[in-house]
PDB file of C-alpha atoms in Angstrom:
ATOM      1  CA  UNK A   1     -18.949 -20.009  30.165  1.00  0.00           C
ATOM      2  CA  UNK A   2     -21.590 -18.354  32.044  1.00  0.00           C
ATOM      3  CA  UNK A   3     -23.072 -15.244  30.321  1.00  0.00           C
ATOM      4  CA  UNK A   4     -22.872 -12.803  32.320  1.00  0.00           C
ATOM      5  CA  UNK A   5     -21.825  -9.608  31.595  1.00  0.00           C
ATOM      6  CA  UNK A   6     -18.456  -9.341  33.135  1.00  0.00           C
ATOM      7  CA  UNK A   7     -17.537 -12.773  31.528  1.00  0.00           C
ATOM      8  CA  UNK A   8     -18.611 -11.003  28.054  1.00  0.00           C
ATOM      9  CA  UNK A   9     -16.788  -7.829  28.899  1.00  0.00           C
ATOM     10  CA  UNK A  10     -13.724  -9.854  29.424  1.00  0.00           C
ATOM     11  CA  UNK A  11     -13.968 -11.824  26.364  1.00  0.00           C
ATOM     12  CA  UNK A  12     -14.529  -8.769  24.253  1.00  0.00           C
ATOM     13  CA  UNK A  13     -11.147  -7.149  25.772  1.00  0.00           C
ATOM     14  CA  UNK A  14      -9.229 -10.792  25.097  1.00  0.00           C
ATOM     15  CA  UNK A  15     -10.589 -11.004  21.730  1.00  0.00           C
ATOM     16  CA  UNK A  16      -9.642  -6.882  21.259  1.00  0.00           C
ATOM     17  CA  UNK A  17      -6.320  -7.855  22.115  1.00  0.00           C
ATOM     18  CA  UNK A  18      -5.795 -11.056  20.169  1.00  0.00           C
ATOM     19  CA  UNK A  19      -6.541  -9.379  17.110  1.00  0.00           C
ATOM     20  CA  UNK A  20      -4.829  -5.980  17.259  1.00  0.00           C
ATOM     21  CA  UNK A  21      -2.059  -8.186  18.355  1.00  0.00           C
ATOM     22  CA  UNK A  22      -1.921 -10.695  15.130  1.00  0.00           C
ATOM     23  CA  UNK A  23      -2.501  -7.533  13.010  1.00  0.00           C
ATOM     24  CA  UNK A  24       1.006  -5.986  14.791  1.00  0.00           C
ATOM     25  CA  UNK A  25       2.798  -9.471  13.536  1.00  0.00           C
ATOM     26  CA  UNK A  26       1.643  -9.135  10.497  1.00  0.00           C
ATOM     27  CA  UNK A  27       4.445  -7.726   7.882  1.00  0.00           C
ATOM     28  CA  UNK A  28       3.099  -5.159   5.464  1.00  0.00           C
ATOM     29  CA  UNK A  29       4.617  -4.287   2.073  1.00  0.00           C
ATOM     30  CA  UNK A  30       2.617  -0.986   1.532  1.00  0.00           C
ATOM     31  CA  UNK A  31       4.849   1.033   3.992  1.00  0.00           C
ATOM     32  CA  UNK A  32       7.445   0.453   1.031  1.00  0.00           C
ATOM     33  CA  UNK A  33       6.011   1.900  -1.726  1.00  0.00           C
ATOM     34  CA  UNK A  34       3.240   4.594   0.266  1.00  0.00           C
ATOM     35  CA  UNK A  35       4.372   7.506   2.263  1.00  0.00           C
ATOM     36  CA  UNK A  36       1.735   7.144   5.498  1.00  0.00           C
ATOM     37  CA  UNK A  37      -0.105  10.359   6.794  1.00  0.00           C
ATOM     38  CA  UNK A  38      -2.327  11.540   9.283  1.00  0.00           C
ATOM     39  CA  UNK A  39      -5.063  14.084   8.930  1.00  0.00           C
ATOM     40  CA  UNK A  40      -7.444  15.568  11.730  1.00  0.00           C
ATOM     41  CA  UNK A  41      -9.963  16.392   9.206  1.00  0.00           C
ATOM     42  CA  UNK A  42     -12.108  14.764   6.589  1.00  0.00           C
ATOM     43  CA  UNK A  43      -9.863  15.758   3.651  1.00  0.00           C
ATOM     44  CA  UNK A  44      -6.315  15.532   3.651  1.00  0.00           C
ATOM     45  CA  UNK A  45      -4.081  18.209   1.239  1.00  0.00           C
ATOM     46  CA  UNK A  46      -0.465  17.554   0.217  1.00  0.00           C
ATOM     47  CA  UNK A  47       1.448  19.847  -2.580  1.00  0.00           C
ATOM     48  CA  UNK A  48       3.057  17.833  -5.512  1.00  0.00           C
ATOM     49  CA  UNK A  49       6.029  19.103  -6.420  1.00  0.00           C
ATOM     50  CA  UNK A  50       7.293  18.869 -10.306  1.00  0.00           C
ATOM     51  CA  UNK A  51      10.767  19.865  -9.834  1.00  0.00           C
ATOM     52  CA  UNK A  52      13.115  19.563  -6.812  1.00  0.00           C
ATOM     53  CA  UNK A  53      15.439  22.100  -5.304  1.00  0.00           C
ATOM     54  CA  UNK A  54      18.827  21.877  -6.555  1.00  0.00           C
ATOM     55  CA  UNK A  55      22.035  23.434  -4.293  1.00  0.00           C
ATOM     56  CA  UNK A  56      23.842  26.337  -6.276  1.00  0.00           C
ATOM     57  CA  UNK A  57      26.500  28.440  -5.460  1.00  0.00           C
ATOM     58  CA  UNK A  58      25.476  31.572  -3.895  1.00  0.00           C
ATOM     59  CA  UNK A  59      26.592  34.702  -5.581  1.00  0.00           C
ATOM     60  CA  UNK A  60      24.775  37.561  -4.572  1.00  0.00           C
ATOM     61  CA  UNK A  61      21.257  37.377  -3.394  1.00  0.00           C
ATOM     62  CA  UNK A  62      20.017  34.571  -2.784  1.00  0.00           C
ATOM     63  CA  UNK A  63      17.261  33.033  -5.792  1.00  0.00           C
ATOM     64  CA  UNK A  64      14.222  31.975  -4.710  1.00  0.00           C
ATOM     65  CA  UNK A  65      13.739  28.693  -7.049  1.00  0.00           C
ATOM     66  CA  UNK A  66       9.992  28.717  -8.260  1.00  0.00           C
ATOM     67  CA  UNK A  67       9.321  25.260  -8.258  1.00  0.00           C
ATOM     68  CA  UNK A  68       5.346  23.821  -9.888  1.00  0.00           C
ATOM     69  CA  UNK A  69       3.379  23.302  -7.208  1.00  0.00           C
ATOM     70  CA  UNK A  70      -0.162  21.086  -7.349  1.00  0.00           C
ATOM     71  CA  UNK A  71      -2.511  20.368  -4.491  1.00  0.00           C
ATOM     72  CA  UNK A  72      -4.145  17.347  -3.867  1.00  0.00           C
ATOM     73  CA  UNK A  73      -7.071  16.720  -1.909  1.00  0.00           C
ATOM     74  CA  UNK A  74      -7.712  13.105  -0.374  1.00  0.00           C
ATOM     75  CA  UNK A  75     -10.671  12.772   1.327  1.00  0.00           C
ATOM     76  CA  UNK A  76     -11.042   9.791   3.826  1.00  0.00           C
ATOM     77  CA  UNK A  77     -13.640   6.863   3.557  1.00  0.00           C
ATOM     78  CA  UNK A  78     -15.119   4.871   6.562  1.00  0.00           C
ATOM     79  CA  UNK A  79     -14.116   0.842   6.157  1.00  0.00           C
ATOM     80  CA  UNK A  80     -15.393  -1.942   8.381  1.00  0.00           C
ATOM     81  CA  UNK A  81     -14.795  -5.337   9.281  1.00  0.00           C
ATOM     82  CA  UNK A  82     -16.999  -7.372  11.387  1.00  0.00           C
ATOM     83  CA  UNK A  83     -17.740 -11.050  12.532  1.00  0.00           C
ATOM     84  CA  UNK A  84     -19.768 -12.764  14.419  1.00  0.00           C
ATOM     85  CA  UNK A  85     -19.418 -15.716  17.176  1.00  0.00           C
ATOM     86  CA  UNK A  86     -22.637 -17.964  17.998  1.00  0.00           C
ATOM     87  CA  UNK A  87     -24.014 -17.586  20.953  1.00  0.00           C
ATOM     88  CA  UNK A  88     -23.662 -21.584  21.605  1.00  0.00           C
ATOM     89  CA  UNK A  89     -19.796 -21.619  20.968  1.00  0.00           C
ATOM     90  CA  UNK A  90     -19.326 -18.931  24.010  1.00  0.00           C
ATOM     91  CA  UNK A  91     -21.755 -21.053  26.231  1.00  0.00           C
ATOM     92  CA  UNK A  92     -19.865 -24.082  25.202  1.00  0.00           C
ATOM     93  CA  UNK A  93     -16.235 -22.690  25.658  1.00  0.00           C
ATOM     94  CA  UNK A  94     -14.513 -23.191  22.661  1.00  0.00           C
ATOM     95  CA  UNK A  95     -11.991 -20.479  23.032  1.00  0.00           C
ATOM     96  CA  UNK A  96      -9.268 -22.389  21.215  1.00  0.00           C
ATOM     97  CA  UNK A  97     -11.905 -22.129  17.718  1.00  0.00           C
ATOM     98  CA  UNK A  98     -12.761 -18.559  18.505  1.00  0.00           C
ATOM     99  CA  UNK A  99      -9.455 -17.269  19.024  1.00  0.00           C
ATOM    100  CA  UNK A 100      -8.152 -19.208  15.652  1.00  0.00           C
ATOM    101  CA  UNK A 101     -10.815 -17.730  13.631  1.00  0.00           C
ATOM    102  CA  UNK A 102     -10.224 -14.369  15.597  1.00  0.00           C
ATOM    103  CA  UNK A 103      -6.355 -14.495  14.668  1.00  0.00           C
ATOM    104  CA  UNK A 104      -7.802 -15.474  10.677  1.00  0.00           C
ATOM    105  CA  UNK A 105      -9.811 -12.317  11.263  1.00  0.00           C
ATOM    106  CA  UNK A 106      -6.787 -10.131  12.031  1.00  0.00           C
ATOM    107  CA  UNK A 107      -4.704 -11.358   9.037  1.00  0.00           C
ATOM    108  CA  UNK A 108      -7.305 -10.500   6.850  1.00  0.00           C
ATOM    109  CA  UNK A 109      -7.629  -7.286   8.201  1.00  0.00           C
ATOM    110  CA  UNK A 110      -3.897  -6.446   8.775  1.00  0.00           C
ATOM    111  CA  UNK A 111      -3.577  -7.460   4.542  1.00  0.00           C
ATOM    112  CA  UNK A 112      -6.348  -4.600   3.555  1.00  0.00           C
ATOM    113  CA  UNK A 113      -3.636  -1.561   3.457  1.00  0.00           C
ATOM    114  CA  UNK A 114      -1.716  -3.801   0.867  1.00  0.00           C
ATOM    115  CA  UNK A 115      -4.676  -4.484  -1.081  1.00  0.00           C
ATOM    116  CA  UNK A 116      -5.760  -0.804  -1.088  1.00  0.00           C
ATOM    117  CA  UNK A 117      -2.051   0.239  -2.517  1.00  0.00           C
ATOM    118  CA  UNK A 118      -2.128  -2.901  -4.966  1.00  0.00           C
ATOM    119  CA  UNK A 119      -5.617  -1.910  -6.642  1.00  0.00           C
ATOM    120  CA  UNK A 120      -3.767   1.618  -6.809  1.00  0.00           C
ATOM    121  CA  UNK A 121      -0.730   0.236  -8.479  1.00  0.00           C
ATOM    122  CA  UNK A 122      -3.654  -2.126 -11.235  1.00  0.00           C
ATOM    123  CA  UNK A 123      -5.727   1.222 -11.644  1.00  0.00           C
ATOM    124  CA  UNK A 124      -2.798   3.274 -12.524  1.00  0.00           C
ATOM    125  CA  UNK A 125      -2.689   2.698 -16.229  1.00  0.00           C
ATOM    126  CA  UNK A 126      -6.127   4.726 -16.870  1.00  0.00           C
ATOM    127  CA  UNK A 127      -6.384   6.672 -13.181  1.00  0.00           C
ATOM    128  CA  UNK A 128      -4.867   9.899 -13.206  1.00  0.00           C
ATOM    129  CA  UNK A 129      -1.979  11.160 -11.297  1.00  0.00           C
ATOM    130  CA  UNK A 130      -1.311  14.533  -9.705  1.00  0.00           C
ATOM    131  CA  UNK A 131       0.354  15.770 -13.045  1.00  0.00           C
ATOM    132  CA  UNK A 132      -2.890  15.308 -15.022  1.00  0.00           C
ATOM    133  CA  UNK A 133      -2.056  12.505 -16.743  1.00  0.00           C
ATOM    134  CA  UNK A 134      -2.459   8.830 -16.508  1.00  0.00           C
ATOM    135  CA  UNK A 135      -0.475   7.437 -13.262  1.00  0.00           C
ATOM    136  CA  UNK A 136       1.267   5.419 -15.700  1.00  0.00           C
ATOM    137  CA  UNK A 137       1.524   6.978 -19.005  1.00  0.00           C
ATOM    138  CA  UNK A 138       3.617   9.811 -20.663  1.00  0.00           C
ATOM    139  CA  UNK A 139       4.260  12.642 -18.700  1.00  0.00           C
ATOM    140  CA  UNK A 140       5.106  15.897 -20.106  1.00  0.00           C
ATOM    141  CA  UNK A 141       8.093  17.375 -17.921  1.00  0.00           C
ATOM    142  CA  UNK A 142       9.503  20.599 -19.434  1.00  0.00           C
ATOM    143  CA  UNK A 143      10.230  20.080 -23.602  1.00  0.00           C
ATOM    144  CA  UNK A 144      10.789  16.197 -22.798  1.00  0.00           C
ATOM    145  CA  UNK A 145       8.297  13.600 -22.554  1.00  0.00           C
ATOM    146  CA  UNK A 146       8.922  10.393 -20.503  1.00  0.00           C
ATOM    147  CA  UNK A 147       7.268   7.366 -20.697  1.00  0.00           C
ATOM    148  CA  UNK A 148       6.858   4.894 -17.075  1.00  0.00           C
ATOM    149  CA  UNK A 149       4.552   2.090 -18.893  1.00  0.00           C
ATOM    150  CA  UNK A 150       4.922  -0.069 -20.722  1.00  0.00           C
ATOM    151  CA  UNK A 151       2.795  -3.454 -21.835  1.00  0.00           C
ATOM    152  CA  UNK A 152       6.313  -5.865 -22.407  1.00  0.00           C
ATOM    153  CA  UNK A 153       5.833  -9.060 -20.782  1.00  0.00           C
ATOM    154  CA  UNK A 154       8.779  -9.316 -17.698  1.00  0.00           C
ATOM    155  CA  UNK A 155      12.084 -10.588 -19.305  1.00  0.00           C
ATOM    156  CA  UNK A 156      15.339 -10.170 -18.580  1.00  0.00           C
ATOM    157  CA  UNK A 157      15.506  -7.235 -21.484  1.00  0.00           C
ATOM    158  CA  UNK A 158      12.050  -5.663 -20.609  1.00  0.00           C
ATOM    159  CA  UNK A 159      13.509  -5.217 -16.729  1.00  0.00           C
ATOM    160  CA  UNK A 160      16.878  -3.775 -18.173  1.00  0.00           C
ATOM    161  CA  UNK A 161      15.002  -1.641 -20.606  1.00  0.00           C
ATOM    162  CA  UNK A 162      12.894   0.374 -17.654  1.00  0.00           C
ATOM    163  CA  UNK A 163      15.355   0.452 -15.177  1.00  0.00           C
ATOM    164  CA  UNK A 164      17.452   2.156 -17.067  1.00  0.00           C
ATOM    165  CA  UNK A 165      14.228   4.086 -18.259  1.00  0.00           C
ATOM    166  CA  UNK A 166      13.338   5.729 -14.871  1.00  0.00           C
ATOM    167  CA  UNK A 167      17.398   6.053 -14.295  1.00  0.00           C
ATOM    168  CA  UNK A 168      17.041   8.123 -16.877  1.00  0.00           C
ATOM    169  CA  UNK A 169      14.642  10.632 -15.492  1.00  0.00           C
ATOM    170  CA  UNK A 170      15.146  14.245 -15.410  1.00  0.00           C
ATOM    171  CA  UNK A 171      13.751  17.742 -14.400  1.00  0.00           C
ATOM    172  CA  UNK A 172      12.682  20.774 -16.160  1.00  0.00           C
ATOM    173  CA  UNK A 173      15.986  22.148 -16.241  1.00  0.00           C
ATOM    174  CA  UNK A 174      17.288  18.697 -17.172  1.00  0.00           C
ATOM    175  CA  UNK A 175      18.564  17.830 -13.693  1.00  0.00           C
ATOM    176  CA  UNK A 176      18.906  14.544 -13.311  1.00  0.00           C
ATOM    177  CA  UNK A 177      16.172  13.350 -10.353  1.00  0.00           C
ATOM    178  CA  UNK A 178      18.924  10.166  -9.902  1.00  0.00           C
ATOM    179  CA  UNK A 179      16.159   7.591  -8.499  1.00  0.00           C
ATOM    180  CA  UNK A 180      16.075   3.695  -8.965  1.00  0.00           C
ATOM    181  CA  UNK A 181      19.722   3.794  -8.109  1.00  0.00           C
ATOM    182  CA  UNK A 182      19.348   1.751  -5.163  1.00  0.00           C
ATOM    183  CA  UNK A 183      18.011  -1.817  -5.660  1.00  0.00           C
ATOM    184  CA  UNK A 184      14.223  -0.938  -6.332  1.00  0.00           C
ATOM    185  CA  UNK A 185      11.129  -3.063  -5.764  1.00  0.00           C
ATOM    186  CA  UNK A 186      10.679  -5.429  -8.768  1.00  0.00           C
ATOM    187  CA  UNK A 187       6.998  -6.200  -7.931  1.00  0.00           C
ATOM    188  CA  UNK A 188       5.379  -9.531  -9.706  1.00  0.00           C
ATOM    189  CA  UNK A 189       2.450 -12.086  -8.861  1.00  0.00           C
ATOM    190  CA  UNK A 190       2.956 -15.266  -7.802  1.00  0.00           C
ATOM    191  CA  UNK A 191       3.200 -16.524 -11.510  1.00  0.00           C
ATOM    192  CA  UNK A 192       6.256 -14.096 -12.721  1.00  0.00           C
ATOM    193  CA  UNK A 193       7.953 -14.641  -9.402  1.00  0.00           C
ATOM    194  CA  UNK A 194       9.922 -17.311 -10.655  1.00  0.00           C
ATOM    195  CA  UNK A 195      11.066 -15.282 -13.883  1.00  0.00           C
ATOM    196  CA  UNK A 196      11.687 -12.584 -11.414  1.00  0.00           C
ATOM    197  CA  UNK A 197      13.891 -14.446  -9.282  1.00  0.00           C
ATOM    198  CA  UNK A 198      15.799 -15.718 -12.534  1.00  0.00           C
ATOM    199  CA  UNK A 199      16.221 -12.263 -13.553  1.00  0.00           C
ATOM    200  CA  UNK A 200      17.453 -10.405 -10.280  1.00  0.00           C
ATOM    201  CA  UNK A 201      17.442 -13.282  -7.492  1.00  0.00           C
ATOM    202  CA  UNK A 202      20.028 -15.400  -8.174  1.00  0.00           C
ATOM    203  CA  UNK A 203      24.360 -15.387  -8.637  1.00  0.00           C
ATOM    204  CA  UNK A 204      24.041 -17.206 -11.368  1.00  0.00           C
ATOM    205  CA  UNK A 205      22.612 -17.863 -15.015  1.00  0.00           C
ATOM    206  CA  UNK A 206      20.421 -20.611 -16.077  1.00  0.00           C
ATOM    207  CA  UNK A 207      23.379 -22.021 -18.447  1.00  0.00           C
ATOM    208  CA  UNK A 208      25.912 -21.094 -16.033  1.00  0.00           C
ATOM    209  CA  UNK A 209      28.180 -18.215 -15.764  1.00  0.00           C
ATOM    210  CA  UNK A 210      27.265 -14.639 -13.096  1.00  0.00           C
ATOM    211  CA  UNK A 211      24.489 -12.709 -13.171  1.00  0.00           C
ATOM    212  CA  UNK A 212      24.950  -9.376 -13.985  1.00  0.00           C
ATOM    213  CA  UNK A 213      21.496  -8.281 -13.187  1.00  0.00           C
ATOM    214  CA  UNK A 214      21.966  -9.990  -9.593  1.00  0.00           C
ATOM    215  CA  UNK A 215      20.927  -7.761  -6.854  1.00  0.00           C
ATOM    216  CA  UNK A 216      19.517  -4.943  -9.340  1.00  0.00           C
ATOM    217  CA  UNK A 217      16.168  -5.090  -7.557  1.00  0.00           C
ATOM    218  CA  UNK A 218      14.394  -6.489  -4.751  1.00  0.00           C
ATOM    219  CA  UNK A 219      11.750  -9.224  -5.994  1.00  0.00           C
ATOM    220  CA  UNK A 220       8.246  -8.881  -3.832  1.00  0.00           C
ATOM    221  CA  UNK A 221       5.696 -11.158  -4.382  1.00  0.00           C
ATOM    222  CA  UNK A 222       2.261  -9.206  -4.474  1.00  0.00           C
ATOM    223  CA  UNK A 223      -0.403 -11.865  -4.158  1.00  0.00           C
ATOM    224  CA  UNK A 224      -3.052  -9.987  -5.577  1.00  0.00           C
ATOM    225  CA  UNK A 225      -1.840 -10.036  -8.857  1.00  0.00           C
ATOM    226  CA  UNK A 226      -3.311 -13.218 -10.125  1.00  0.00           C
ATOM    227  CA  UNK A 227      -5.506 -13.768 -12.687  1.00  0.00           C
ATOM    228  CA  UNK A 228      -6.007 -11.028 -15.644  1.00  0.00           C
ATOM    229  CA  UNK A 229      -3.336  -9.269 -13.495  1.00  0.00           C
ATOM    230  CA  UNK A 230      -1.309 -12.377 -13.335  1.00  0.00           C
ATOM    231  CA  UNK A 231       1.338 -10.454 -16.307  1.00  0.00           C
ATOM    232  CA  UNK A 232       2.134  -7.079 -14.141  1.00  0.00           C
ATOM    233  CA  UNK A 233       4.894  -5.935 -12.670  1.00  0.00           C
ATOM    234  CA  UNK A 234       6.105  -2.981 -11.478  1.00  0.00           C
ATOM    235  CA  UNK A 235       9.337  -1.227 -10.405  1.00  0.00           C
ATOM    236  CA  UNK A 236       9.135   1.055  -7.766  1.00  0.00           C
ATOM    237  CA  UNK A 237      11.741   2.889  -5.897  1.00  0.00           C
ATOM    238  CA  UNK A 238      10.823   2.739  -2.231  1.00  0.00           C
ATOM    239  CA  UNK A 239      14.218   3.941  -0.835  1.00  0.00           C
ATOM    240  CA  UNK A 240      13.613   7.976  -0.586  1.00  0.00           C
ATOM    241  CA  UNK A 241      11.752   9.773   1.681  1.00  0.00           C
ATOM    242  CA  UNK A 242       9.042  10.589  -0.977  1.00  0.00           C
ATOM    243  CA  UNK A 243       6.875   7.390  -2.239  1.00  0.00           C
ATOM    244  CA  UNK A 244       4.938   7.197  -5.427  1.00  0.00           C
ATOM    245  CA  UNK A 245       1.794   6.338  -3.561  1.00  0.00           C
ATOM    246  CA  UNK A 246      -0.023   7.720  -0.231  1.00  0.00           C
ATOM    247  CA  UNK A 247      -1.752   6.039   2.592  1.00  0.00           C
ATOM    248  CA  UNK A 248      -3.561   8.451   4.881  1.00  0.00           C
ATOM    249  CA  UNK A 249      -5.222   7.612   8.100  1.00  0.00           C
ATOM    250  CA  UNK A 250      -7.726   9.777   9.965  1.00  0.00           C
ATOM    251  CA  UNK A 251      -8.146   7.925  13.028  1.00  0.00           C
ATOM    252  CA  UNK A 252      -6.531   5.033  14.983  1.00  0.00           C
ATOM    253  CA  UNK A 253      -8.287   1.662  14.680  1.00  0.00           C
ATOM    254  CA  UNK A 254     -11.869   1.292  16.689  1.00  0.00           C
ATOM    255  CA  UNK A 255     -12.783  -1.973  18.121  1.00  0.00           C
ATOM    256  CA  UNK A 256     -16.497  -2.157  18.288  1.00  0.00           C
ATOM    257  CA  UNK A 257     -18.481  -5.166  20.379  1.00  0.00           C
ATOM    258  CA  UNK A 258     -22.145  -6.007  21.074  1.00  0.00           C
ATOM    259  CA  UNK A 259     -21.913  -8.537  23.908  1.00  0.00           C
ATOM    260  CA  UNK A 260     -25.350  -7.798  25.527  1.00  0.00           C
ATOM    261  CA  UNK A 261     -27.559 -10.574  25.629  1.00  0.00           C
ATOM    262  CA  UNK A 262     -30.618  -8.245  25.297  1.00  0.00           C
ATOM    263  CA  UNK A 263     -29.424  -6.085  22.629  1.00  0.00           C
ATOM    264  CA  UNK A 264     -31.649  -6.486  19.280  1.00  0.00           C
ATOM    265  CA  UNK A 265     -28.999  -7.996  16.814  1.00  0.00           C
ATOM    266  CA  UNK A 266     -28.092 -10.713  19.494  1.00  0.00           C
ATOM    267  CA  UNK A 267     -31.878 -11.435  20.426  1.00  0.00           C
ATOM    268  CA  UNK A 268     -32.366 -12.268  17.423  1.00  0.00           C
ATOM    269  CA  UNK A 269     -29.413 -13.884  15.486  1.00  0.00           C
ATOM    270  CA  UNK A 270     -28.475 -15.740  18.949  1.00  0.00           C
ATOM    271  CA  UNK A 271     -24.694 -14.646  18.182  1.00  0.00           C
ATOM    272  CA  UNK A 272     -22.129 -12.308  19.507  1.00  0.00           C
ATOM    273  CA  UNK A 273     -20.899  -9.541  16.977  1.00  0.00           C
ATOM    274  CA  UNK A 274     -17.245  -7.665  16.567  1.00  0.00           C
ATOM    275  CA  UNK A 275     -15.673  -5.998  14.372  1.00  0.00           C
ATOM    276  CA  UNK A 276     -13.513  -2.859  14.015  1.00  0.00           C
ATOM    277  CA  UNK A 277     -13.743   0.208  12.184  1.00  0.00           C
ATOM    278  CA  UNK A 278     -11.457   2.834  10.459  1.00  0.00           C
ATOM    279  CA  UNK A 279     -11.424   6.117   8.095  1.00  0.00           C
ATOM    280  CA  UNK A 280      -8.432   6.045   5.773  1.00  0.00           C
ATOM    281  CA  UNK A 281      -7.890   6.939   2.097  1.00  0.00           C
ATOM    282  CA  UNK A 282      -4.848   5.852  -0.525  1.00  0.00           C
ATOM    283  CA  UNK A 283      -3.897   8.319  -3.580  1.00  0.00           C
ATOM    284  CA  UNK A 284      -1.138   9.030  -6.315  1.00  0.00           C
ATOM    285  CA  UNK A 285       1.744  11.028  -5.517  1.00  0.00           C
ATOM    286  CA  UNK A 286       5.176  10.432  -7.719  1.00  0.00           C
ATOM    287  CA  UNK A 287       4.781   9.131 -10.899  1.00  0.00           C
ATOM    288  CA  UNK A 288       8.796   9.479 -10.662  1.00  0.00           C
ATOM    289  CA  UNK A 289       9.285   6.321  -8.628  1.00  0.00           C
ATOM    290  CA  UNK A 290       7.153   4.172  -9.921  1.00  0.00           C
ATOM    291  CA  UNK A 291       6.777   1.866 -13.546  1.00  0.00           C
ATOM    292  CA  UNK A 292       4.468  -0.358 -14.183  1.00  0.00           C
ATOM    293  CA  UNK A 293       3.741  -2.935 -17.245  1.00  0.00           C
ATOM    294  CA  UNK A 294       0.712  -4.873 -18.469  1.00  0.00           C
ATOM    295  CA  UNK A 295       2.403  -7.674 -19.449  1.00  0.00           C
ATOM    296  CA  UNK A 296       0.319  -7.829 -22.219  1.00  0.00           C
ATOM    297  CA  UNK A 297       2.453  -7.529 -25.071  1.00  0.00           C
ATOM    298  CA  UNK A 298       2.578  -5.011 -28.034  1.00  0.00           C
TER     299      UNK A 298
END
């Protein structure tokens, strides 16, 4: 390829659109368990709400119900991702190399939203939530306290045991909140996916006979829990409106290129450089729809 600048220019916008294409394919599993937001600002603020309205019948005036309101205040960070192509691979016109590794590129990038809502789900058990205390922990609500963690290694008893925990859940006023009623997220590594799947994902028993916990939750395979996370999982309820966790985004992805053969970076690294650039943030909203374990055993 000759390098000249409207060859460069046109391999920048190919390369733009390769990527933000693969990233498009790829399938996310944070828009299931994070509510997504925009802000025009640097900080983002949502109200948490600890109790939800409830319909009553209307005698008289009607009654304003005063429900506990929090704010929250998310403020954005800058991320980046960049690479670089050698100046001898353009010359030489291997496009078929550049756009594989570009596509590699775009995976990689597309996966960072579900890493940035996994490390939320791993930091839960000592990062606070809107309510004041631990994400996963005990949670004061009205005279009652209620409990979504737990350290029981996933078996077919431990998953029983916390659905019917967080079915449990209720408001102030003891008003049943009526969540993980419709096939949550059961949320395991790579290890505990096969225990997963024998607990939820199959008809059938291991020595025969029907499954009654068949269909009781959705099995997702988070592939960041691996090592000293390999014995997490989580149950989330990803089915309402409201999510336990937040993604907000401040701006649309950039795309940012330096293709000139005089600028200083090129000169002097003989390479190509592009990368892209956004401003987004992740938080804690409802502790209510979410339960997580260690794993690790009492």
């Amino acid at each position: 390829m000759l390098l000249n600048r409207e060859n460069l220019d046109a391999l920048s916008r190919s390369l733009r659109a390769l990527v933000f294409q693969a990233r498009e394919e790829y399938r996310p599993f944070w828009n299931r368990i994070a509510l997504e937001s925009r802000t025009e600002g640097r900080v983002g603020t949502y109200t948490w709400l600890e109790d939800f309205p409830t319909m009553r019948e209307w005698k008289g005036e009607r009654q304003v119900q005063n429900l506990s309101l929090k704010t929250i205040n998310l403020e954005n960070a800058d991320w980046e991702m960049t690479f670089a192509i050698a100046r001898k691979d353009v010359e030489d016109d291997l496009l078929d190399q550049i756009g594989a590794n570009a596509r590699e590129y775009a995976f990689r990038w597309a996966q960072h939203d579900d890493y940035l809502v996994t490390q939320l789900l791993l930091k839960g058990f000592s990062a606070q939530g809107p309510d004041g205390a631990n994400f996963f922990g005990t949670h004061r609500v009205g005279k009652k306290n209620y409990q979504n963690a737990g350290t029981a290694p996933l078996t077919r008893e431990a998953f029983r045991a916390a659905l019917a925990n967080m079915r449990s859940l209720q408001d102030s006023r003891g008003y049943p909140l009526g969540f993980f009623l419709d096939r949550p997220l059961l949320i395991v590594g790579p290890h505990l996916a096969p225990t997963a799947t024998e607990i939820v994902g199959v008809p059938t028993l291991p020595n025969g006979g029907a499954n009654p916990d068949y269909g009781a939750a959705e099995v997702l395979v988070n592939p960041w829990l691996v090592d000293s996370y390999a014995g997490y999982w989580f149950l989330v309820d990803g089915s309402r409106p409201i999510k336990p966790l937040i993604l907000q985004r401040r701006m649309d992805p950039e795309w940012v290129a330096k293709t000139d053969p005089e600028d200083d970076h090129v000169f002097r690294h003989n390479e190509f450089v592009f990368g892209v650039y956004e401003r987004k943030a992740v938080g804690y909203l409802y502790w209510q729809l979410a339960y997580g374990s260690t794993g690790a055993g009492s």
